[in-house]
Short mmCIF file of C-alpha atoms in Angstrom, two decimals:
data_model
loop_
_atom_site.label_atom_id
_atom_site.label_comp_id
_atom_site.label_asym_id
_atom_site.label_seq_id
_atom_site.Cartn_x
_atom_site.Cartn_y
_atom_site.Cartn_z
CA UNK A 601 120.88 114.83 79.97
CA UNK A 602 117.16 114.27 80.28
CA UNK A 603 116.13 113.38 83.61
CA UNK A 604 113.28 110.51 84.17
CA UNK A 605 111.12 111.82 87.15
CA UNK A 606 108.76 109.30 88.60
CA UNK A 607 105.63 110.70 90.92
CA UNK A 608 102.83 109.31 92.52
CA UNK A 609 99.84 110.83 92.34
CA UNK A 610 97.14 109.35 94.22
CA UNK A 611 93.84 111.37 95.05
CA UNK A 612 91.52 109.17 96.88
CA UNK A 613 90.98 111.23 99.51
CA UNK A 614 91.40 115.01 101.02
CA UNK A 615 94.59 114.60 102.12
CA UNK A 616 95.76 112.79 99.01
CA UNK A 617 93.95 114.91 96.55
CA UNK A 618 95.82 117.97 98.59
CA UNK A 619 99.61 116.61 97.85
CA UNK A 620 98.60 115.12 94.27
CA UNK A 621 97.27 118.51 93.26
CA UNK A 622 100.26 120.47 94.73
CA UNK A 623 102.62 118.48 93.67
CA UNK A 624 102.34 119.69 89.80
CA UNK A 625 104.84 122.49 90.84
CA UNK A 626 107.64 119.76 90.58
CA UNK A 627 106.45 118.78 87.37
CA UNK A 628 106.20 122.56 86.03
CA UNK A 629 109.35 122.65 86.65
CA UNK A 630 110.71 119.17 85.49
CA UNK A 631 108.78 120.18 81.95
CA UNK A 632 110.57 123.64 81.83
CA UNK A 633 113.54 121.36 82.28
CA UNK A 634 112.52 119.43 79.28
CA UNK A 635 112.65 116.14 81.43
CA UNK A 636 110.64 113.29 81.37
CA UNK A 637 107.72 112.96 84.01
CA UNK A 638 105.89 110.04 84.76
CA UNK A 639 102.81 110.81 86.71
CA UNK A 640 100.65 107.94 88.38
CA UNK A 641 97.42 109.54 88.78
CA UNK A 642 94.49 108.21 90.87
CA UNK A 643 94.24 104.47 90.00
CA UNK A 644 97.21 104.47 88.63
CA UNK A 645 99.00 104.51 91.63
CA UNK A 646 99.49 101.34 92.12
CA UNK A 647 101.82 98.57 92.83
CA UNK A 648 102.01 96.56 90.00
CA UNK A 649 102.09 99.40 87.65
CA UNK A 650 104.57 101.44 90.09
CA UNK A 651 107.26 98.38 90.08
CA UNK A 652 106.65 97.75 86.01
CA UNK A 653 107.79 101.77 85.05
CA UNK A 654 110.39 101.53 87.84
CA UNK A 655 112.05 98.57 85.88
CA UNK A 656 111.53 99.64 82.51
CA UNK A 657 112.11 103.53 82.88
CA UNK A 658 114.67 103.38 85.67
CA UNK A 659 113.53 106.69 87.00
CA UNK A 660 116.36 109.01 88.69
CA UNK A 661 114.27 110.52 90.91
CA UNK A 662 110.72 108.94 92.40
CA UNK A 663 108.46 111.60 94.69
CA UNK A 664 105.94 109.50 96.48
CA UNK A 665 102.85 111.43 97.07
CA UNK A 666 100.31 109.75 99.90
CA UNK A 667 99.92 107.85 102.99
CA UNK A 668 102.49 106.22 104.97
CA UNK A 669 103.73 104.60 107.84
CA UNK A 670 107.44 104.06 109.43
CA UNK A 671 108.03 100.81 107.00
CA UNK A 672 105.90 102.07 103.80
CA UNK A 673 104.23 104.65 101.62
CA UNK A 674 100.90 103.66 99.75
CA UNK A 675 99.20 105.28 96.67
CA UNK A 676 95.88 104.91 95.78
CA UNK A 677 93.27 103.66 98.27
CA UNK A 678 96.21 103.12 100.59
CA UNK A 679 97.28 100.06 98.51
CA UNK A 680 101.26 99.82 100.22
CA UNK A 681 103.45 100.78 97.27
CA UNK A 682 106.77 100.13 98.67
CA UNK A 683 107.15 98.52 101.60
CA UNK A 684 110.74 97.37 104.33
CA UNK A 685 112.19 94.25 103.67
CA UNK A 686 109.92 93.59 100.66
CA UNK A 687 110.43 95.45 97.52
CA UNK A 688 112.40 98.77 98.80
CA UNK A 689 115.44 97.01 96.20
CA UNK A 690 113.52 98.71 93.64
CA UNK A 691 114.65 102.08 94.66
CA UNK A 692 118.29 100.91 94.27
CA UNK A 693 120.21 103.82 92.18
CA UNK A 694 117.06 106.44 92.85
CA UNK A 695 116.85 109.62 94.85
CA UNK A 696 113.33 109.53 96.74
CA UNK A 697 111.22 111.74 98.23
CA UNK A 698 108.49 110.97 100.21
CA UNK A 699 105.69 113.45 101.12
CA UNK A 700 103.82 110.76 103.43
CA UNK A 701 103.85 110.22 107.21
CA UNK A 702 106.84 108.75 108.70
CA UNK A 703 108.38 106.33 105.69
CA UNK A 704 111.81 108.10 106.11
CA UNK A 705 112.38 106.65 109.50
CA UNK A 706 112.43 102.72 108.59
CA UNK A 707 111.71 102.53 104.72
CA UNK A 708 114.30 105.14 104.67
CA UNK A 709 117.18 103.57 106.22
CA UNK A 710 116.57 100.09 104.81
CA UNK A 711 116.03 101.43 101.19
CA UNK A 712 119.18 103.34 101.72
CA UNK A 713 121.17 99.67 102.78
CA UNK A 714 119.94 98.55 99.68
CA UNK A 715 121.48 100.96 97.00
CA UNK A 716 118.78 103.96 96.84
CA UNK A 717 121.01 107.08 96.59
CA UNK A 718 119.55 109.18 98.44
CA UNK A 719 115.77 109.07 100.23
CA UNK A 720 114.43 112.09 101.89
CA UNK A 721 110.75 112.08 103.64
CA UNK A 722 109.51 112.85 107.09
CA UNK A 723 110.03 110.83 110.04
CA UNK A 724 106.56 111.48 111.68
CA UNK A 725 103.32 112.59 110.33
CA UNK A 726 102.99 114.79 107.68
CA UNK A 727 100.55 118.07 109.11
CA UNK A 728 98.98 120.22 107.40
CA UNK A 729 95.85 122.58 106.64
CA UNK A 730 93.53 123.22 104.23
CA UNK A 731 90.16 125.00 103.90
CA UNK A 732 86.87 123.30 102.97
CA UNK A 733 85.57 125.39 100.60
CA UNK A 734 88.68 124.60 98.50
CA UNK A 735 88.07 120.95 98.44
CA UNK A 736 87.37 121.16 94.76
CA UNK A 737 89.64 123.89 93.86
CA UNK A 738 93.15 122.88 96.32
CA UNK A 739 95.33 124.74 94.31
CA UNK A 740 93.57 128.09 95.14
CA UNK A 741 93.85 127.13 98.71
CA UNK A 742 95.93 129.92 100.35
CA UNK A 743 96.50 128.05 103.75
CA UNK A 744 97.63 124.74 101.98
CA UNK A 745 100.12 126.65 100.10
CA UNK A 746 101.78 127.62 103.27
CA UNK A 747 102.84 124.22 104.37
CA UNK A 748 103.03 122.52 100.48
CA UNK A 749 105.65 125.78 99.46
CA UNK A 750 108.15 124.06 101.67
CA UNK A 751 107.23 120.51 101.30
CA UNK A 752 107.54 121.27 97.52
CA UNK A 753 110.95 122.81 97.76
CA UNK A 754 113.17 120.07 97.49
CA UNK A 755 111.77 118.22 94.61
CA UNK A 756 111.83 121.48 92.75
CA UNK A 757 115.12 122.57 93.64
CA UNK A 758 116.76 118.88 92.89
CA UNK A 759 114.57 118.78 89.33
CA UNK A 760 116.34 122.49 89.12
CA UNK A 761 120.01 121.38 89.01
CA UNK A 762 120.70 121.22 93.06
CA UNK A 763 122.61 118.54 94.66
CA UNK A 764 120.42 116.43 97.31
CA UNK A 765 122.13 118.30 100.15
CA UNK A 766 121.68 121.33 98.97
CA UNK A 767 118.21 120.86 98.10
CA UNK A 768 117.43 119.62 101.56
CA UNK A 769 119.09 122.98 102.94
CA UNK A 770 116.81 124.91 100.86
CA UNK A 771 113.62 123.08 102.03
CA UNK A 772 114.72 123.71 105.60
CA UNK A 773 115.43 127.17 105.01
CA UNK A 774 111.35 127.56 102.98
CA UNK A 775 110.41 125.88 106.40
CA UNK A 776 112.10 128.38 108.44
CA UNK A 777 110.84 131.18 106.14
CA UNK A 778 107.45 130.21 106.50
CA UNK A 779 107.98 129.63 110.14
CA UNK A 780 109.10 133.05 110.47
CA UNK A 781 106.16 134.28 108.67
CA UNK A 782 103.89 132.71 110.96
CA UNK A 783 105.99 134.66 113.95
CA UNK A 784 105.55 137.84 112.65
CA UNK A 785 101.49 137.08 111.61
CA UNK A 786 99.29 139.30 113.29
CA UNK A 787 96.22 136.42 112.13
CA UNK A 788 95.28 134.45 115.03
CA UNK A 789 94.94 131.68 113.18
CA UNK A 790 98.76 131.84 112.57
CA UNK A 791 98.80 130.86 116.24
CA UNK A 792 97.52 127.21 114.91
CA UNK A 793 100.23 126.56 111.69
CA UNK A 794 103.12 127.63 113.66
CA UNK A 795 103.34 124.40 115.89
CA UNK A 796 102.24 121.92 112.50
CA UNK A 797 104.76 123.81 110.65
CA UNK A 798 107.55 123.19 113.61
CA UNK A 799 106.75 119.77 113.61
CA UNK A 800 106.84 119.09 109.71
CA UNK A 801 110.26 121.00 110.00
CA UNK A 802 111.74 119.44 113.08
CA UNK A 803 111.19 115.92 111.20
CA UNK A 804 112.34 116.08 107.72
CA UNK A 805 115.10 113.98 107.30
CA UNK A 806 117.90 112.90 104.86
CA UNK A 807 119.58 109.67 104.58
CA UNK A 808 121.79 108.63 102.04
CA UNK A 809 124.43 110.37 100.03
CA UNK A 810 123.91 114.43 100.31
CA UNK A 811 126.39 114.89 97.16
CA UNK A 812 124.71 112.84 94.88
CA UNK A 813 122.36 115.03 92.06
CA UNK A 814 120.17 113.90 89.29
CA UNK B 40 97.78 116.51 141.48
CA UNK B 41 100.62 119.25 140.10
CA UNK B 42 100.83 116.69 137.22
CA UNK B 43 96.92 116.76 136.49
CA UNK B 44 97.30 120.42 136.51
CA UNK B 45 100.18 120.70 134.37
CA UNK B 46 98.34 118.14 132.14
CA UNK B 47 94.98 120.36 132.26
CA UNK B 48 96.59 123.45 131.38
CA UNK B 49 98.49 122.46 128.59
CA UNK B 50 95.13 120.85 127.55
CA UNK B 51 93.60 124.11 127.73
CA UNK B 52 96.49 125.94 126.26
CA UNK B 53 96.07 123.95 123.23
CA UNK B 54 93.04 124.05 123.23
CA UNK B 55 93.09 128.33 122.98
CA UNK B 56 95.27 127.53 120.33
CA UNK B 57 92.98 126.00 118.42
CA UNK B 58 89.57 127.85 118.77
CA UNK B 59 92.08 130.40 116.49
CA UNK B 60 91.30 128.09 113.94
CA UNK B 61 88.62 129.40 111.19
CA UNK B 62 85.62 126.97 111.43
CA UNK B 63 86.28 126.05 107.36
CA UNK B 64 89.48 124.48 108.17
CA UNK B 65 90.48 121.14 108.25
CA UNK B 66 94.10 119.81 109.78
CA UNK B 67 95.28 116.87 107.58
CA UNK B 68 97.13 114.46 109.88
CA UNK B 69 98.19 111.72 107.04
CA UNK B 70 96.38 107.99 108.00
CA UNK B 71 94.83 109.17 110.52
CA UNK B 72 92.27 111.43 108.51
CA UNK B 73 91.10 115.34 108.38
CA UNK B 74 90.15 117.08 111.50
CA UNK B 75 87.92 120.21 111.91
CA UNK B 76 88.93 122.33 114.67
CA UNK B 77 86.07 121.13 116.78
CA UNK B 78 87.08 117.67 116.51
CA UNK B 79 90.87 118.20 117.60
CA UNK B 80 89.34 120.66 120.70
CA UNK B 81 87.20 117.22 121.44
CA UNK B 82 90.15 115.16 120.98
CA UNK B 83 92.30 116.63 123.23
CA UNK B 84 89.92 117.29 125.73
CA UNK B 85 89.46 113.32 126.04
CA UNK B 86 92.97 112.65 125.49
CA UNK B 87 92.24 110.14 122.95
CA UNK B 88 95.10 108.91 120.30
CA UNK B 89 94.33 112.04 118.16
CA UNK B 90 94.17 114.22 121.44
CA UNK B 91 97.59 112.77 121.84
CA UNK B 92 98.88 113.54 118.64
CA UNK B 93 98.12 116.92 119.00
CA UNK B 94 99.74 117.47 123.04
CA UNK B 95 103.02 116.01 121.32
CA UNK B 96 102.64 118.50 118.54
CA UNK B 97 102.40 121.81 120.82
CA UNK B 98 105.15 119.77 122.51
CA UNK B 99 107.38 119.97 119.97
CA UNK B 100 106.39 123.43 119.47
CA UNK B 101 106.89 124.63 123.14
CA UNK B 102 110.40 122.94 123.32
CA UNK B 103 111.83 124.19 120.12
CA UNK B 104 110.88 127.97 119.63
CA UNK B 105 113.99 128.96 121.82
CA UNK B 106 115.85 127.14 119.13
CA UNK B 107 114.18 127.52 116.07
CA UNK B 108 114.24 131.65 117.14
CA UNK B 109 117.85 131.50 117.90
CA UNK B 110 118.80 130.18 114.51
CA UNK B 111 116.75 132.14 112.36
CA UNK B 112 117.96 135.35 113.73
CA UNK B 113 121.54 134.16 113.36
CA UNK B 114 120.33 133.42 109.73
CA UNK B 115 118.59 136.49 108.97
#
């Protein structure tokens, strides 16, 4: 059955631009899927038009790309999207993931008491690295890929047929891969990732029914 | 005083850790902004919130490598 696949896409600033741009891998593989993706570029990403699509599409699956805080995650110029004990309803009969700092350890819970299926995110801040000469180009950025190869993971792998659980597993398991990779590194500069890649690791978290698939 | 020193040498742990850094990169720490690696050497050095960030970050690191080795070996 053709899956409706909701994701943010905001781009206001390096960080943003960073997950918007490497966030097309989910959608590669939700078109080879022959899904339906929604994407809310740049301005886009906003509130009013977020909760409009989310009523009238009723999207299985929402991947919030951006900013964030324990109760929230905002889109474009920080604008708060969904926010705890406001609209977080909306994402009743959903699986979400959020790649945005720390949404998964309030939003998460309370969008999870309120009938979202499944919502998967980080409980901290989001690290990562990128170089500056790939500012226009982040995509061909070799250093971003290591950290955005496992954040990417689960909304492929769920897009891809996987239960939530078992997409979960297999984002740990690219974090552990790419943790290991950093071990074995004889860069020095592998010596900086390895903690940022820990941390990203240690706090991805799952709440919500591990079962449940698109 | 065993505290300051603990304190300082972490500091300056981290602080090797990041001169490994290449001067093009940038550290994305969500809200808070980009960092160069010069900045995040300055902020730890004062111990600022960003500073902070980062001593909880090697932290983490320090405290979980025994486990994070054990189970990828028993993985592998």
């Amino acid at each position: 059955m053709n899956k409706i696949i909701l994701i943010t896409q905001p781009d206001h600033d390096f960080t943003t631009m960073f997950l918007s741009a490497w966030c097309n891998e989910v959608k590669v593989v939700a078109d080879e899927k022959k899904d339906t993706t929604i994407c809310l570029k740049s301005d886009r990403a906003n509130k009013k038009e977020l909760e409009s699509i989310i009523l009238r599409k009723k999207p299985h699956f929402i991947l919030f790309n951006g900013h964030g805080d324990y109760d929230y995650v905002t889109g474009q110029n920080s604008e708060i999207l969904i926010k705890a004990d406001d609209n977080e309803h909306l994402l009743s009969g959903t699986v979400v993931y959020t790649i945005a700092c720390r949404s998964a350890k309030v939003l998460g819970i309370k969008a999870i008491q309120k009938g979202t299926k499944a919502f998967i995110g980080y409980k901290e801040d989001f690290w990562f690295v990128y170089s500056r000469k790939n500012i226009k180009t982040p995509l061909l950025d070799n250093v971003a890929k290591i950290f955005f190869r496992c954040s990417n993971q689960f909304g492929k792998s769920l897009v891809k047929g996987s239960t939530v659980g078992e997409a979960f597993e297999m984002t740990k398991k690219a974090y552990k891969r790419a943790i290991l990779e950093q071990v074995l590194s004889s860069s020095p500069e592998s010596n900086s990732y390895l903690p940022l890649l820990i941390w990203d690791y240690t706090h991805l978290t799952l709440e919500g029914n591990s079962s449940t698939s698109l | 005083m065993d505290v300051q020193n603990n304190e300082d040498e972490l500091k300056e742990l981290i602080v090797a850790r990041l001169s490994s850094l290449p001067e093009d990169r940038e550290v994305s720490i969500g809200s808070e902004g980009a960092f160069s690696r010069d900045e995040l050497i300055e902020a730890v050095r004062k111990g600022d919130s960003i500073g902070k960030k980062v001593i909880e970050v090697e932290l983490n690191y320090l405290q979980s490598m025994k486990n994070i080795t054990q189970d990828i070996l028993s993985n592998e």
